[in-house]
């Protein structure tokens, strides 16, 4: 079955699906995106993702290409046409196509692209064995709260992680505090059992998984501190983990080659991974 994409109003096989060579997403990374997990053919936390999409669009002053209801229909239709049961939906909105000029074009229509693909459920080994993380300087711009497609710093960081045999790279800001991973939010559990993650200001993406997990943490009555942490604190933490729509909660067992805690997935990370799905909204 050939994969089907939604591109600027049409459902097309991937080989026929294309955007204009002067699309501003291509020329300026002038666009935003969302990745939504699909479980049992249904979207996980779609409402929250679409709300964040609207915010990202608003911050960049890109008009919404479709209303919420129509966009929801397109997302479900792309999932259906691709026969996706477990996987993801990717959606991207750019400012549209126009002759290359940095300032906003007067008359561009936003481009909407939606794709979906099957994937295996997150590899259980990642949860059972945990992952290795390296650290890199955070060289990104100062509006990481916007889910922009300008991901080159993240791409370089993830590649560095891969080349060092690690799964993720945690980015560290100029005062030595961890911001987030290249495609995940970063968390530690301190020696006295407090779960810690950085406040969602302009320096990180307000992850949807992060938001849902805050509810789980509150419900389980875990001690929680929303504050920045340093790598020294992370090296001596009892546990560490990452979150994202595609990885859910995944324990970190090595940081820069040193074991985290006893070098095995921590109890809290493992419990949060297990309980996460009870709190996600499936639509
Ligand atoms: N990444 N931080 C960054 C920089 C991200 O790119 C992501 C998501 C997250 C986690 O956000 P959420 O829980 O909403 O997925 C944090 C997606 C999955 C990606 O780019 O593929």
PDB file of N, CA and C and ligand atoms in Angstrom, residues 33-36 49 52 88 90 140 144 147 151 154 168 171 180-186 204-211 243-248 276, ligand 1:
ATOM      1  N   UNK A  33       5.527  22.677  13.534  1.00  0.00           N
ATOM      2  CA  UNK A  33       5.098  21.299  13.335  1.00  0.00           C
ATOM      3  C   UNK A  33       4.605  20.706  14.645  1.00  0.00           C
ATOM      4  N   UNK A  34       3.984  19.547  14.528  1.00  0.00           N
ATOM      5  CA  UNK A  34       3.599  18.725  15.686  1.00  0.00           C
ATOM      6  C   UNK A  34       3.811  17.265  15.328  1.00  0.00           C
ATOM      7  N   UNK A  35       4.152  16.470  16.309  1.00  0.00           N
ATOM      8  CA  UNK A  35       4.211  15.018  16.160  1.00  0.00           C
ATOM      9  C   UNK A  35       3.244  14.454  17.194  1.00  0.00           C
ATOM     10  N   UNK A  36       2.234  13.732  16.709  1.00  0.00           N
ATOM     11  CA  UNK A  36       1.215  13.182  17.619  1.00  0.00           C
ATOM     12  C   UNK A  36       1.273  11.667  17.525  1.00  0.00           C
ATOM     13  N   UNK A  49      -2.081  18.936  21.589  1.00  0.00           N
ATOM     14  CA  UNK A  49      -1.153  19.199  20.481  1.00  0.00           C
ATOM     15  C   UNK A  49      -1.679  20.325  19.583  1.00  0.00           C
ATOM     16  N   UNK A  52      -1.213  23.628  21.206  1.00  0.00           N
ATOM     17  CA  UNK A  52       0.187  24.100  21.120  1.00  0.00           C
ATOM     18  C   UNK A  52       0.494  24.566  19.690  1.00  0.00           C
ATOM     19  N   UNK A  88       2.693   7.366  14.284  1.00  0.00           N
ATOM     20  CA  UNK A  88       2.640   8.806  14.530  1.00  0.00           C
ATOM     21  C   UNK A  88       1.961   9.524  13.376  1.00  0.00           C
ATOM     22  N   UNK A  90       2.513  13.297  11.619  1.00  0.00           N
ATOM     23  CA  UNK A  90       3.358  14.490  11.568  1.00  0.00           C
ATOM     24  C   UNK A  90       2.579  15.559  10.835  1.00  0.00           C
ATOM     25  N   UNK A 140      20.931  26.777  20.547  1.00  0.00           N
ATOM     26  CA  UNK A 140      19.708  27.144  19.831  1.00  0.00           C
ATOM     27  C   UNK A 140      19.315  28.601  20.099  1.00  0.00           C
ATOM     28  N   UNK A 144      12.727  28.560  22.171  1.00  0.00           N
ATOM     29  CA  UNK A 144      12.523  27.113  21.994  1.00  0.00           C
ATOM     30  C   UNK A 144      11.124  26.670  22.415  1.00  0.00           C
ATOM     31  N   UNK A 147       7.368  25.532  18.535  1.00  0.00           N
ATOM     32  CA  UNK A 147       7.758  24.250  17.923  1.00  0.00           C
ATOM     33  C   UNK A 147       8.067  24.483  16.445  1.00  0.00           C
ATOM     34  N   UNK A 151      15.310  23.042  13.025  1.00  0.00           N
ATOM     35  CA  UNK A 151      15.802  22.051  13.995  1.00  0.00           C
ATOM     36  C   UNK A 151      17.268  21.692  13.778  1.00  0.00           C
ATOM     37  N   UNK A 154      19.248  20.853  16.815  1.00  0.00           N
ATOM     38  CA  UNK A 154      18.774  19.581  17.374  1.00  0.00           C
ATOM     39  C   UNK A 154      19.293  18.407  16.548  1.00  0.00           C
ATOM     40  N   UNK A 168      20.340  10.076  23.236  1.00  0.00           N
ATOM     41  CA  UNK A 168      19.887  11.470  23.271  1.00  0.00           C
ATOM     42  C   UNK A 168      21.026  12.352  23.771  1.00  0.00           C
ATOM     43  N   UNK A 171      20.976  19.287  26.300  1.00  0.00           N
ATOM     44  CA  UNK A 171      21.592  20.570  25.979  1.00  0.00           C
ATOM     45  C   UNK A 171      21.728  21.376  27.264  1.00  0.00           C
ATOM     46  N   UNK A 180      16.977  20.895  27.746  1.00  0.00           N
ATOM     47  CA  UNK A 180      16.180  19.713  27.371  1.00  0.00           C
ATOM     48  C   UNK A 180      16.988  18.883  26.389  1.00  0.00           C
ATOM     49  N   UNK A 181      16.430  17.735  25.991  1.00  0.00           N
ATOM     50  CA  UNK A 181      17.063  16.913  24.969  1.00  0.00           C
ATOM     51  C   UNK A 181      16.839  17.527  23.595  1.00  0.00           C
ATOM     52  N   UNK A 182      17.365  16.874  22.552  1.00  0.00           N
ATOM     53  CA  UNK A 182      17.202  17.428  21.203  1.00  0.00           C
ATOM     54  C   UNK A 182      15.789  17.190  20.678  1.00  0.00           C
ATOM     55  N   UNK A 183      15.105  16.160  21.206  1.00  0.00           N
ATOM     56  CA  UNK A 183      13.696  15.954  20.829  1.00  0.00           C
ATOM     57  C   UNK A 183      12.881  15.412  21.999  1.00  0.00           C
ATOM     58  N   UNK A 184      13.346  15.712  23.203  1.00  0.00           N
ATOM     59  CA  UNK A 184      12.678  15.195  24.410  1.00  0.00           C
ATOM     60  C   UNK A 184      12.893  16.180  25.566  1.00  0.00           C
ATOM     61  N   UNK A 185      12.029  16.130  26.560  1.00  0.00           N
ATOM     62  CA  UNK A 185      12.261  16.906  27.786  1.00  0.00           C
ATOM     63  C   UNK A 185      13.103  16.074  28.759  1.00  0.00           C
ATOM     64  N   UNK A 186      13.816  16.775  29.643  1.00  0.00           N
ATOM     65  CA  UNK A 186      14.798  16.136  30.533  1.00  0.00           C
ATOM     66  C   UNK A 186      14.330  16.216  31.990  1.00  0.00           C
ATOM     67  N   UNK A 204      12.708  26.039  26.640  1.00  0.00           N
ATOM     68  CA  UNK A 204      12.400  24.649  26.265  1.00  0.00           C
ATOM     69  C   UNK A 204      11.010  24.579  25.632  1.00  0.00           C
ATOM     70  N   UNK A 205      10.760  23.446  25.006  1.00  0.00           N
ATOM     71  CA  UNK A 205       9.420  23.181  24.502  1.00  0.00           C
ATOM     72  C   UNK A 205       8.555  22.666  25.661  1.00  0.00           C
ATOM     73  N   UNK A 206       7.348  23.210  25.749  1.00  0.00           N
ATOM     74  CA  UNK A 206       6.419  22.691  26.767  1.00  0.00           C
ATOM     75  C   UNK A 206       5.858  21.374  26.229  1.00  0.00           C
ATOM     76  N   UNK A 207       6.561  20.292  26.505  1.00  0.00           N
ATOM     77  CA  UNK A 207       6.177  18.984  25.951  1.00  0.00           C
ATOM     78  C   UNK A 207       4.782  18.588  26.419  1.00  0.00           C
ATOM     79  N   UNK A 208       4.024  17.990  25.516  1.00  0.00           N
ATOM     80  CA  UNK A 208       2.691  17.520  25.894  1.00  0.00           C
ATOM     81  C   UNK A 208       2.840  16.349  26.874  1.00  0.00           C
ATOM     82  N   UNK A 209       3.819  15.486  26.611  1.00  0.00           N
ATOM     83  CA  UNK A 209       4.053  14.361  27.518  1.00  0.00           C
ATOM     84  C   UNK A 209       4.447  14.892  28.896  1.00  0.00           C
ATOM     85  N   UNK A 210       5.255  15.950  28.897  1.00  0.00           N
ATOM     86  CA  UNK A 210       5.660  16.606  30.148  1.00  0.00           C
ATOM     87  C   UNK A 210       4.420  17.094  30.910  1.00  0.00           C
ATOM     88  N   UNK A 211       3.503  17.751  30.199  1.00  0.00           N
ATOM     89  CA  UNK A 211       2.302  18.296  30.835  1.00  0.00           C
ATOM     90  C   UNK A 211       1.449  17.170  31.428  1.00  0.00           C
ATOM     91  N   UNK A 243      11.155  12.476  28.261  1.00  0.00           N
ATOM     92  CA  UNK A 243       9.763  12.297  27.814  1.00  0.00           C
ATOM     93  C   UNK A 243       9.569  12.911  26.433  1.00  0.00           C
ATOM     94  N   UNK A 244       8.721  12.260  25.653  1.00  0.00           N
ATOM     95  CA  UNK A 244       8.253  12.846  24.380  1.00  0.00           C
ATOM     96  C   UNK A 244       7.061  12.026  23.896  1.00  0.00           C
ATOM     97  N   UNK A 245       6.369  12.592  22.884  1.00  0.00           N
ATOM     98  CA  UNK A 245       5.189  11.911  22.338  1.00  0.00           C
ATOM     99  C   UNK A 245       5.564  10.565  21.741  1.00  0.00           C
ATOM    100  N   UNK A 246       6.796  10.423  21.271  1.00  0.00           N
ATOM    101  CA  UNK A 246       7.168   9.149  20.648  1.00  0.00           C
ATOM    102  C   UNK A 246       7.854   8.204  21.625  1.00  0.00           C
ATOM    103  N   UNK A 247       8.511   8.732  22.643  1.00  0.00           N
ATOM    104  CA  UNK A 247       9.233   7.868  23.596  1.00  0.00           C
ATOM    105  C   UNK A 247       8.501   7.707  24.927  1.00  0.00           C
ATOM    106  N   UNK A 248       7.408   8.458  25.113  1.00  0.00           N
ATOM    107  CA  UNK A 248       6.683   8.470  26.389  1.00  0.00           C
ATOM    108  C   UNK A 248       7.688   8.741  27.509  1.00  0.00           C
ATOM    109  N   UNK A 276       1.699   6.184  32.509  1.00  0.00           N
ATOM    110  CA  UNK A 276       1.476   7.347  31.657  1.00  0.00           C
ATOM    111  C   UNK A 276       0.197   7.233  30.837  1.00  0.00           C
TER     112      UNK A 276
HETATM  113  N1  LIG B   1       9.795  16.169  19.711  1.00  0.00           N
HETATM  114  N2  LIG B   1      11.643  19.038  23.426  1.00  0.00           N
HETATM  115  C1  LIG B   1      11.894  19.065  22.100  1.00  0.00           C
HETATM  116  C2  LIG B   1      13.013  19.923  21.598  1.00  0.00           C
HETATM  117  C3  LIG B   1      11.110  18.291  21.219  1.00  0.00           C
HETATM  118  O1  LIG B   1      11.356  18.327  19.905  1.00  0.00           O
HETATM  119  C4  LIG B   1      10.071  17.478  21.739  1.00  0.00           C
HETATM  120  C5  LIG B   1       9.199  16.651  20.853  1.00  0.00           C
HETATM  121  C6  LIG B   1       9.864  17.477  23.141  1.00  0.00           C
HETATM  122  C7  LIG B   1       8.770  16.651  23.788  1.00  0.00           C
HETATM  123  O2  LIG B   1       7.499  17.180  23.469  1.00  0.00           O
HETATM  124  P1  LIG B   1       6.194  16.234  23.383  1.00  0.00           P
HETATM  125  O3  LIG B   1       6.082  15.568  24.685  1.00  0.00           O
HETATM  126  O4  LIG B   1       5.093  17.187  23.100  1.00  0.00           O
HETATM  127  O5  LIG B   1       6.454  15.266  22.244  1.00  0.00           O
HETATM  128  C8  LIG B   1      10.652  18.271  23.938  1.00  0.00           C
HETATM  129  C9  LIG B   1       9.043  15.464  18.702  1.00  0.00           C
HETATM  130  C10 LIG B   1       8.542  14.137  19.179  1.00  0.00           C
HETATM  131  C11 LIG B   1       9.869  15.378  17.434  1.00  0.00           C
HETATM  132  O6  LIG B   1      10.447  16.413  17.079  1.00  0.00           O
HETATM  133  O7  LIG B   1       9.914  14.318  16.802  1.00  0.00           O
END
